[in-house]
Tab-separated table of C-alpha atoms in Angstrom:
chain	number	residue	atom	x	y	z
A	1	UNK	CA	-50.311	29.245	62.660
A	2	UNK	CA	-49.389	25.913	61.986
A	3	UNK	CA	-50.548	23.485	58.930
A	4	UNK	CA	-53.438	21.639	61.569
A	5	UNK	CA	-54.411	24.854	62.478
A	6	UNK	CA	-54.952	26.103	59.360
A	7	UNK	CA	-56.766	22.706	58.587
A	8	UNK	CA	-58.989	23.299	61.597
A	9	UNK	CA	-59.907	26.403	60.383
A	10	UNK	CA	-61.132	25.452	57.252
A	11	UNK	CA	-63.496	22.612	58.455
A	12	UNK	CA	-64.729	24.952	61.144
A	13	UNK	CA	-65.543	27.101	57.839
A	14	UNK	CA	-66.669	24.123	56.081
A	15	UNK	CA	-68.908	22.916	59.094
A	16	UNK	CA	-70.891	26.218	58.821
A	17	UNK	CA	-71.378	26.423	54.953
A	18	UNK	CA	-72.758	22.327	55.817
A	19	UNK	CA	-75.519	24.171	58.007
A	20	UNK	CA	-78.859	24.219	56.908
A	21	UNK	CA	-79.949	27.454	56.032
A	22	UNK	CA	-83.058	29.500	56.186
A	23	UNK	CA	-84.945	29.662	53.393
A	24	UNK	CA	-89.089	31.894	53.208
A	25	UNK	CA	-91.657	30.085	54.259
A	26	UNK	CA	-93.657	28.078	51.416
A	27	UNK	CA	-90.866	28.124	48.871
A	28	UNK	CA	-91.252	24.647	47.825
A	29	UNK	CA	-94.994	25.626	47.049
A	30	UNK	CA	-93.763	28.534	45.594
A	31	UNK	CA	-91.451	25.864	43.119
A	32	UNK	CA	-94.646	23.499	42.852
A	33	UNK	CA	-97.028	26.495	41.853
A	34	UNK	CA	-93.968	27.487	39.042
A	35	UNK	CA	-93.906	23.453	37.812
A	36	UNK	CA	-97.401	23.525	37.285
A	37	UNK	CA	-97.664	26.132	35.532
A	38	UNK	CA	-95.119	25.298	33.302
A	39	UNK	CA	-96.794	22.205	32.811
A	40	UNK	CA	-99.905	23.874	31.872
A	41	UNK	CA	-97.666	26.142	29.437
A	42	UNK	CA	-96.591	22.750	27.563
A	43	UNK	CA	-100.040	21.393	27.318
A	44	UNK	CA	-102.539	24.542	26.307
A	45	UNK	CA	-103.018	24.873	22.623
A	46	UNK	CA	-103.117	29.034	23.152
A	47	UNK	CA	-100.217	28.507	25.612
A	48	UNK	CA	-98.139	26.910	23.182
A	49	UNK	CA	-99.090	29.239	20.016
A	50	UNK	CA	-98.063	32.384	22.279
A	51	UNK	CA	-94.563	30.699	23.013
A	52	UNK	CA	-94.429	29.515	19.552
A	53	UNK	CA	-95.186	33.369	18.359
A	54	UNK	CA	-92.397	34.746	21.207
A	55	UNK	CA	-89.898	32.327	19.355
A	56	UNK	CA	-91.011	32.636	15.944
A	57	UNK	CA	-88.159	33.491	13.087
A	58	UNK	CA	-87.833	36.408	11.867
A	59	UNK	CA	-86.288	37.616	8.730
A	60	UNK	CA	-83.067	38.702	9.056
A	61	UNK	CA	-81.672	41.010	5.696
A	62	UNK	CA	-77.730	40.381	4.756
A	63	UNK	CA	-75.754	41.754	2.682
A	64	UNK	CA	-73.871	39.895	-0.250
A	65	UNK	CA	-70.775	39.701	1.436
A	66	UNK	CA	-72.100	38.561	4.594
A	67	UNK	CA	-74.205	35.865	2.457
A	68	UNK	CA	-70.626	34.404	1.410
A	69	UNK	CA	-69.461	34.465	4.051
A	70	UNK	CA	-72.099	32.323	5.922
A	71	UNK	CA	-71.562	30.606	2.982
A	72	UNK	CA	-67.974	29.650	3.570
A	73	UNK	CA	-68.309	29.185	6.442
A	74	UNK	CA	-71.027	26.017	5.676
A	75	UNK	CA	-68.541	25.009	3.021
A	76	UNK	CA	-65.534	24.861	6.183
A	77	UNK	CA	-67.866	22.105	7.686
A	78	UNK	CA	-68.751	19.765	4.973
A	79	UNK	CA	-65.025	19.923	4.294
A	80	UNK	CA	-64.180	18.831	7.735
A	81	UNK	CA	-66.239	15.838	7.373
A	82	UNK	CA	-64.828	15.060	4.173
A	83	UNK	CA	-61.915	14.255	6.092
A	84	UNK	CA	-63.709	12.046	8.819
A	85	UNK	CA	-63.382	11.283	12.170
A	86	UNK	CA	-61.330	8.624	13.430
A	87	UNK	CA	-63.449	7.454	16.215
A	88	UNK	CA	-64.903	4.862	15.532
A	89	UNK	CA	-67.959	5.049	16.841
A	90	UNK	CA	-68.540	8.288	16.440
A	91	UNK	CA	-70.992	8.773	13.025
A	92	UNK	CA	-68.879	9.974	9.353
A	93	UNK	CA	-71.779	12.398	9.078
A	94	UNK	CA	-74.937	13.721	10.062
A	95	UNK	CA	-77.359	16.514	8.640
A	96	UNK	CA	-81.342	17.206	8.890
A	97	UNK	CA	-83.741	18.498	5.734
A	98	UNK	CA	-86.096	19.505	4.997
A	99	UNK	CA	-88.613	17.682	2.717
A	100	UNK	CA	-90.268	19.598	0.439
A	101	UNK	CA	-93.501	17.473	0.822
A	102	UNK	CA	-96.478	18.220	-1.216
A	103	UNK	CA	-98.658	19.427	1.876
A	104	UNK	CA	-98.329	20.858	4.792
A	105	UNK	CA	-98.097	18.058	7.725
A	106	UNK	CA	-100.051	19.134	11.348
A	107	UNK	CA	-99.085	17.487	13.808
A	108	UNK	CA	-101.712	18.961	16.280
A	109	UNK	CA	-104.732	20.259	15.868
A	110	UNK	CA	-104.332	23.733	14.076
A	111	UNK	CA	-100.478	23.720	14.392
A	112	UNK	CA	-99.275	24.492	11.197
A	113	UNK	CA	-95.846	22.711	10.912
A	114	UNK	CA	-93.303	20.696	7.892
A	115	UNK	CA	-92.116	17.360	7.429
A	116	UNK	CA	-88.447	17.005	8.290
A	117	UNK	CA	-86.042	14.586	7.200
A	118	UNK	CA	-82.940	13.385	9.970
A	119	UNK	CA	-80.261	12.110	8.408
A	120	UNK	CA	-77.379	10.097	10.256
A	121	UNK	CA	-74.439	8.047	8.791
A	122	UNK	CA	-72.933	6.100	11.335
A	123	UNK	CA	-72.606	1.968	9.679
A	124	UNK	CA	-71.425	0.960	13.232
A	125	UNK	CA	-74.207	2.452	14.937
A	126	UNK	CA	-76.765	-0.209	16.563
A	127	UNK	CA	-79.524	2.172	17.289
A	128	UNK	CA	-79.763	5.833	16.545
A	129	UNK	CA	-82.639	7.910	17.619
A	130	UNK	CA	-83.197	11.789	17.003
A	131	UNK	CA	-84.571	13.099	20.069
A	132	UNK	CA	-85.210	17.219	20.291
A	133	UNK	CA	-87.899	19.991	22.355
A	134	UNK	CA	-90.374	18.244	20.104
A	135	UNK	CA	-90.354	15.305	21.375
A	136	UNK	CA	-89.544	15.591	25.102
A	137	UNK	CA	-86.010	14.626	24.362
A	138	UNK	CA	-87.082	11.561	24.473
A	139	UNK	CA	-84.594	8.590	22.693
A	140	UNK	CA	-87.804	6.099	22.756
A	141	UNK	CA	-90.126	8.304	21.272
A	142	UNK	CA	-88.583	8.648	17.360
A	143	UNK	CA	-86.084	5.996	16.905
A	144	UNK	CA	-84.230	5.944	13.306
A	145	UNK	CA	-84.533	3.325	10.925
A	146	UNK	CA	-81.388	2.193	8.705
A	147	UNK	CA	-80.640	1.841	4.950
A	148	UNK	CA	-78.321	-0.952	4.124
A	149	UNK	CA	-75.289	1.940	3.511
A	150	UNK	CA	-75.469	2.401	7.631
A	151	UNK	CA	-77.678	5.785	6.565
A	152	UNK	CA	-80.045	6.420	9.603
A	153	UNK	CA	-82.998	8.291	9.228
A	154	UNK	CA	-86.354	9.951	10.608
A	155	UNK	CA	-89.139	11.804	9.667
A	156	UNK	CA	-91.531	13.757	11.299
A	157	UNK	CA	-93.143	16.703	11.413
A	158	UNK	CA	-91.907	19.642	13.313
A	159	UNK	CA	-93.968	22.968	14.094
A	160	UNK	CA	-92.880	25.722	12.079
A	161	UNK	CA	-89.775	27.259	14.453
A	162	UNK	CA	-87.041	27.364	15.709
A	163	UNK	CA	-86.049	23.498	17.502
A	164	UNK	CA	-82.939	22.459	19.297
A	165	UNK	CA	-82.209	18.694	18.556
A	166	UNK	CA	-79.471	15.895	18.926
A	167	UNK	CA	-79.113	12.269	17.823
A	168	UNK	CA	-78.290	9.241	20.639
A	169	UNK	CA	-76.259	7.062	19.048
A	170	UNK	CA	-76.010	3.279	21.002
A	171	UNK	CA	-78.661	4.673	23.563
A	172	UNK	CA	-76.220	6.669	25.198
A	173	UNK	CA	-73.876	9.150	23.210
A	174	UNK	CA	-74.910	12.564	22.184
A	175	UNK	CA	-74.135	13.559	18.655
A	176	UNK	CA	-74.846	16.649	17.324
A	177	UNK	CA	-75.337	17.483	13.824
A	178	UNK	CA	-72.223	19.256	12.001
A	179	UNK	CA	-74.245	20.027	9.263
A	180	UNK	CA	-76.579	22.522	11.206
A	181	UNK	CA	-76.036	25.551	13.693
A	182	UNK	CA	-75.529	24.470	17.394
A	183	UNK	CA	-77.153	25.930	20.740
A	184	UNK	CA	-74.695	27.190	23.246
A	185	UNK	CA	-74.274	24.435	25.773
A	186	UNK	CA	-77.715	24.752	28.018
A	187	UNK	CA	-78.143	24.170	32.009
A	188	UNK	CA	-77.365	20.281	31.411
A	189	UNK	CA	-73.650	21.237	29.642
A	190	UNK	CA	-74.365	20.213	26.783
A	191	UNK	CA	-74.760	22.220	23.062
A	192	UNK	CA	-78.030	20.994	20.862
A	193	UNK	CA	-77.898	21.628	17.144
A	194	UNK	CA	-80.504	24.053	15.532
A	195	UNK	CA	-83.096	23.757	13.206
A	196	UNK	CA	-85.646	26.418	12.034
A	197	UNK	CA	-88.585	25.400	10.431
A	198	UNK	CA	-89.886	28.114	8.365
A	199	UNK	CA	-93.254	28.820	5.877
A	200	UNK	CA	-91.376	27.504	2.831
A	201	UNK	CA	-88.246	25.086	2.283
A	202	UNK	CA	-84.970	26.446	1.733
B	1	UNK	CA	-73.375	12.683	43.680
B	2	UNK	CA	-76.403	9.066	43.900
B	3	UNK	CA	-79.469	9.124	44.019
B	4	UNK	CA	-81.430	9.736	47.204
B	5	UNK	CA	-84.487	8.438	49.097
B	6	UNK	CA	-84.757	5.346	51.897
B	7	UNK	CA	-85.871	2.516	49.567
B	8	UNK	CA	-87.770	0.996	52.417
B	9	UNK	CA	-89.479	4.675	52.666
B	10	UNK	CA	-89.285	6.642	50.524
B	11	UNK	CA	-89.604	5.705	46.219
B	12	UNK	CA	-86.352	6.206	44.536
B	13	UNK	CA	-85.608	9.551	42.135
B	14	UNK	CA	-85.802	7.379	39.373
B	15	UNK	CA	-89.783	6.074	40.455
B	16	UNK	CA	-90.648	8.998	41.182
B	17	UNK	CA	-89.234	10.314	37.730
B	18	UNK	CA	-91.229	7.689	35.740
B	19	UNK	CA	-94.410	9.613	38.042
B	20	UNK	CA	-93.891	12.694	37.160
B	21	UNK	CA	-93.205	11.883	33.703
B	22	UNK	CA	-96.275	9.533	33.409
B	23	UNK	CA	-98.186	12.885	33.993
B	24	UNK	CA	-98.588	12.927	38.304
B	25	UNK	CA	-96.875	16.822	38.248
B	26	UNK	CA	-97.176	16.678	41.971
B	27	UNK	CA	-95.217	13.379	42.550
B	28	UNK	CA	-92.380	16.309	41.395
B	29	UNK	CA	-92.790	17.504	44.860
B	30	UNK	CA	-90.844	14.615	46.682
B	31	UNK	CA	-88.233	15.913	43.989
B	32	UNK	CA	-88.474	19.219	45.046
B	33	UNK	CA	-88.564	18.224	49.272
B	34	UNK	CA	-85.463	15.989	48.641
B	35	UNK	CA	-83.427	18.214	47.005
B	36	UNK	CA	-83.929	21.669	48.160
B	37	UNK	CA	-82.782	21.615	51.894
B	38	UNK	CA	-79.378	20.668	49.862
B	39	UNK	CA	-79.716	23.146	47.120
B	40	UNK	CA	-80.899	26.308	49.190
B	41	UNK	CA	-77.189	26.494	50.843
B	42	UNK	CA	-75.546	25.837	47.951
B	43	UNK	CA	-77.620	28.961	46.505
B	44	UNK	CA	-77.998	30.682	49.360
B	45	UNK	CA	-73.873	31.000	50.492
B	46	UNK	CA	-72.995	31.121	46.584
B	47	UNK	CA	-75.435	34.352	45.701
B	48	UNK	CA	-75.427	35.850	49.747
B	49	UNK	CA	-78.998	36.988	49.282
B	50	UNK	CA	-82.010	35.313	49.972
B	51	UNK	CA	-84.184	36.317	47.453
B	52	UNK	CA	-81.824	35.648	44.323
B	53	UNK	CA	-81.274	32.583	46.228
B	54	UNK	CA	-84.981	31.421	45.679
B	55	UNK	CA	-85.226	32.890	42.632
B	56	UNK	CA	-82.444	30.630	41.705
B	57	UNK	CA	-83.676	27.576	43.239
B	58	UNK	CA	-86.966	28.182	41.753
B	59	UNK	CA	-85.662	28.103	38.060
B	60	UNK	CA	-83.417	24.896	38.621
B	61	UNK	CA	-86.322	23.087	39.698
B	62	UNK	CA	-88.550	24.309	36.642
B	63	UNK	CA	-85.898	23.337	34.199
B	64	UNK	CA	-84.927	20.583	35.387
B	65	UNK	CA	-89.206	19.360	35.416
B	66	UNK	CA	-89.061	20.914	31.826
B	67	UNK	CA	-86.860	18.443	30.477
B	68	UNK	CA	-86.748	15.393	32.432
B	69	UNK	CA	-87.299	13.182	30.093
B	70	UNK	CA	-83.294	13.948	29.039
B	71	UNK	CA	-82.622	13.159	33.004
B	72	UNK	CA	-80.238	9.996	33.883
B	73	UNK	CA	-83.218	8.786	36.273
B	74	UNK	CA	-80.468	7.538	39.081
B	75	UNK	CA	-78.501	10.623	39.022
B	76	UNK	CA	-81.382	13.281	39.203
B	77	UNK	CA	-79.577	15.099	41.902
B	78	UNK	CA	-76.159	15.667	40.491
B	79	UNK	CA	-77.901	16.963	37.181
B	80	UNK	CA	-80.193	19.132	39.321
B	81	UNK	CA	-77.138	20.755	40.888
B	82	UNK	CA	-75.538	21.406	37.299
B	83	UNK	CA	-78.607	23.292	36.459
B	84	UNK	CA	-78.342	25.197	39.877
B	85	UNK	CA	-74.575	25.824	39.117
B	86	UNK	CA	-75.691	27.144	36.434
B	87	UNK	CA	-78.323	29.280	37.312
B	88	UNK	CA	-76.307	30.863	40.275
B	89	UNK	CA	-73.625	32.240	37.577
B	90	UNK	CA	-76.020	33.610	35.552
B	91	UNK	CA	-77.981	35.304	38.520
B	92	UNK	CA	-74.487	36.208	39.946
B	93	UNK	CA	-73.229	37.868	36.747
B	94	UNK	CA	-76.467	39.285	35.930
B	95	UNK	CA	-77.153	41.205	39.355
B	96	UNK	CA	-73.783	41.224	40.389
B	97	UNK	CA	-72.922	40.782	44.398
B	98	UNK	CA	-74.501	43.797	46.090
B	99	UNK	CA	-72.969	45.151	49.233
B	100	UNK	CA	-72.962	43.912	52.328
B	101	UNK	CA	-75.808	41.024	51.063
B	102	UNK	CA	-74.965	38.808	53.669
B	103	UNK	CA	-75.205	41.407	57.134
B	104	UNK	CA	-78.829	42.582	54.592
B	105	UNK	CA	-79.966	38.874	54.937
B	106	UNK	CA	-81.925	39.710	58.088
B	107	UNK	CA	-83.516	36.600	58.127
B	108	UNK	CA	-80.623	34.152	57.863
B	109	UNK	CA	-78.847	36.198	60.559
B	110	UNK	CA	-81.989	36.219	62.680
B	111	UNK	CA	-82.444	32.991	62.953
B	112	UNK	CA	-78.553	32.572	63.193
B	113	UNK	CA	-78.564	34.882	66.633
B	114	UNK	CA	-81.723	32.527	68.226
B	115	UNK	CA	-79.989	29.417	67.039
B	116	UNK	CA	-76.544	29.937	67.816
B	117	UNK	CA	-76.107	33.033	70.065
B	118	UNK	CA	-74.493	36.058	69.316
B	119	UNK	CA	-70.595	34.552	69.458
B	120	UNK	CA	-71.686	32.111	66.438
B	121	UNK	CA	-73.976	34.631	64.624
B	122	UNK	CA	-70.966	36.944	64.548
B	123	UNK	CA	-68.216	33.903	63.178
B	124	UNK	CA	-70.977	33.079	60.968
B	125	UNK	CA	-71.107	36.806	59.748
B	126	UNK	CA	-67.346	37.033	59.575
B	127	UNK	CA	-67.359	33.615	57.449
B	128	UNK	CA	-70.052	34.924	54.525
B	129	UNK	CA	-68.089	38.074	54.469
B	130	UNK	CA	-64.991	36.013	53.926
B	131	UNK	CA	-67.448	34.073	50.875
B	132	UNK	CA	-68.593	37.039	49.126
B	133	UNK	CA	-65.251	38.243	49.076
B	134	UNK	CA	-63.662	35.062	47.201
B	135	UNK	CA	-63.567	35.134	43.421
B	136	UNK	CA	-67.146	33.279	42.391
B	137	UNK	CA	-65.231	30.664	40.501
B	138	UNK	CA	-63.080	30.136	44.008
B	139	UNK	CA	-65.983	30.051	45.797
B	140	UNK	CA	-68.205	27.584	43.733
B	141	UNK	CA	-65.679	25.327	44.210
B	142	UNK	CA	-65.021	25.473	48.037
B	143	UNK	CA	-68.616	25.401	48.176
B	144	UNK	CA	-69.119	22.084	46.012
B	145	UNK	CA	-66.143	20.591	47.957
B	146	UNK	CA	-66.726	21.358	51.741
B	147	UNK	CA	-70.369	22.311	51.627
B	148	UNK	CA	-71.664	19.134	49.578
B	149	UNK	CA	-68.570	16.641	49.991
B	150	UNK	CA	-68.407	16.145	46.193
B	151	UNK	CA	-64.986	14.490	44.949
B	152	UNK	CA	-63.401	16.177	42.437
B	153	UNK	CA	-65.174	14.301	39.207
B	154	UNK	CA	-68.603	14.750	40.508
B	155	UNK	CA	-67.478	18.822	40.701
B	156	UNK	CA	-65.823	18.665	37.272
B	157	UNK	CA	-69.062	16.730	35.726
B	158	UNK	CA	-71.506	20.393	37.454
B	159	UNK	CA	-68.931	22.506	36.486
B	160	UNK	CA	-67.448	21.946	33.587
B	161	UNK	CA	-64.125	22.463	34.586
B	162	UNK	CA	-61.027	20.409	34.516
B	163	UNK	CA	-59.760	18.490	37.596
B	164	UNK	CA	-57.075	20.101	38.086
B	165	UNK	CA	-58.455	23.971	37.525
B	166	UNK	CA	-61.394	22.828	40.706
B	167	UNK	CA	-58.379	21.520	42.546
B	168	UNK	CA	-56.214	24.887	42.064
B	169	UNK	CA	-59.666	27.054	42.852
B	170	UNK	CA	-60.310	25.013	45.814
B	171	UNK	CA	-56.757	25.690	47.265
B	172	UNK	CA	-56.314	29.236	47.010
B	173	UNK	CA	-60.226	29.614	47.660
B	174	UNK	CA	-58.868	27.643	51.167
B	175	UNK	CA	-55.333	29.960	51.307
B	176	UNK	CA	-57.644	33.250	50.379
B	177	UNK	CA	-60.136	31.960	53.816
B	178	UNK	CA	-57.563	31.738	55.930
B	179	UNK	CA	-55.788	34.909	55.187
B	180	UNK	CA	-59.141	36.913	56.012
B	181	UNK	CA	-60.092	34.804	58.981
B	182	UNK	CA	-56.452	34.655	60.664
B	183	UNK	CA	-56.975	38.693	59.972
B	184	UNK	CA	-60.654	38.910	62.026
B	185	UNK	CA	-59.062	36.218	64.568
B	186	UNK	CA	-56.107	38.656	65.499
B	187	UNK	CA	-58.390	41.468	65.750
């Protein structure tokens, strides 16, 4: 078999895996049926309380040595951004806290939830915004405002949970926070950091 | 892989995005009518069974509605088809390929027999069990390359994968198809 043959075997191949295929009848109403009612989980109150119970932390017991070494482990990152990174512009540092506010801040009716402080150095940043499941991950929607230093930061209150965030940097670069735990990378290949909001601050 | 839609017809993804997102949930349909022609044969020859096919397609369209305000509005397809990518490994590793998935599809190979007559049906049969046989990895790639045309950046951008590991799957996903059809062709 020579090399055009074997050529002419793969597009005969490749011309039947470009055939449209069969697919149950009402499937895209099937998909529609599933949107909406995903919609509807994102909207109802008693919807969202259920999800948020389903995803709620739990306490997890360690033992001493496992505490250090969590702890070192913490202590291996800050150390790595002692030493910077050497694009420039890619933010020296980034973290998220909690604020220990005085009250409890609800952002919806009934949702009990905590203020939270973002916290981005990056002096050669134009715009930064925090963007997360809490807010659609939506750049417009909480954009940072900067200190004089080039320190970037946002607060708002987050629902008491578990929340998988990111900073845009410039409108268009994804930075996620060293300082926190990150999300394996999710369907759009990219990893989120992590941020649990519990009853009381750290 | 651009965005689709006949501006003189049809609105483009990214006004139809800015729709759905402005809260019409059923202007997601014209999403979901564009797309999924496209997506059910990626699904359908990468899992060989209809029903984790749909099951597939049905979760890349809810997760990609779940968080579309992250979605570059012009390239709504290509980021749909990383979510599908996605979801077809995990419904691949999950179930794993059952036997004989394709000749079990009684409906594809119904419809393949009334189309096509019995000569295609039975090349067409021969080809999916040449598919299921490839390594998944092999075949997302041949798939990607000769069932949606993608170059090799676009693939790299759904996949993850380096340009040169897609090129390398796509050739011996090619060498591995013609060793098993040049076998059925002799027979």
């Amino acid at each position: 078999m020579s090399d055009i043959e074997r050529d002419e075997l793969i597009e005969r191949v490749a011309r039947e895996v470009r055939r449209p295929v069969a697919v149950g009848p009402g499937l895209d109403a099937r998909i529609m049926a599933a949107v909406r009612a995903e919609r509807s989980r994102a909207t109802d109150p008693a919807a969202r309380r259920a999800w948020r119970w389903l995803v709620r932390p739990r306490t997890v017991a360690l033992s001493p040595l496992a505490g250090l070494a969590m702890a070192a482990g913490v202590a291996g990152v800050m150390v790595l951004l002692g030493r910077g990174d050497s694009r420039p512009a890619s933010p020296a540092a980034t973290t998220a806290v909690l604020v220990p506010a005085a009250a409890d801040v609800r952002p919806a009716a009934n949702t009990p939830a905590r203020e939270v402080q973002f916290v981005l150095v990056a002096p050669r940043a134009r715009q930064v915004a925090v963007v997360g499941d809490f807010n659609d991950w939506d750049p417009a929607r909480t954009p940072m405002r900067v200190s004089a230093s080039g320190v970037w930061s946002a607060r708002l209150p987050l629902a008491l949970g578990r929340h998988e965030y990111a900073f845009v940097v410039d409108g268009a670069g994804w930075t996620l926070d060293p300082s926190a735990p990150s999300a394996p990378a999710d369907d759009f290949g990219k990893p989120n950091s992590v941020i649990t909001v519990g009853e009381s601050a750290p | 892989m651009p965005s689709e839609g006949n501006p003189d017809v049809e609105p483009s993804d990214a006004a139809v995005i800015e729709r759905v997102l402005g809260g019409d949930v059923d202007a997601y349909g014209l999403l979901v009518a564009r797309y999924r022609p496209r997506a059910a044969r990626f699904a359908l020859h990468m899992l060989g069974n209809r029903e984790d096919a749909e099951d597939a397609l049905q979760d890349a369209f809810v997760r990609a509605y779940r968080s579309l305000a992250r979605c570059d509005r012009d390239r709504f397809g290509a980021w749909l088809f990383r979510i599908l990518v996605n979801r077809c490994r995990t419904s691949g590793a999950r179930r794993g390929r059952r036997q004989q998935t394709f000749v079990a599809d009684d409906f594809a190979l119904e419809s393949a027999a009334v189309e096509h007559g019995e000569e295609r049906s039975a090349w067409r049969e021969e080809i999916d069990r040449a598919l299921e046989r490839l390594d998944p990895a092999q075949r997302e790639a041949f798939l990607l390359k000769y069932g949606d045309e993608l170059s090799y950046e676009e693939m790299a951008e759904m996949t993850g994968a380096g340009v040169s590991a897609l090129k390398m799957r796509v050739k011996r996903a090619c060498d591995r198809l013609r060793e098993m059809l040049r076998e059925v062709e002799r027979v």
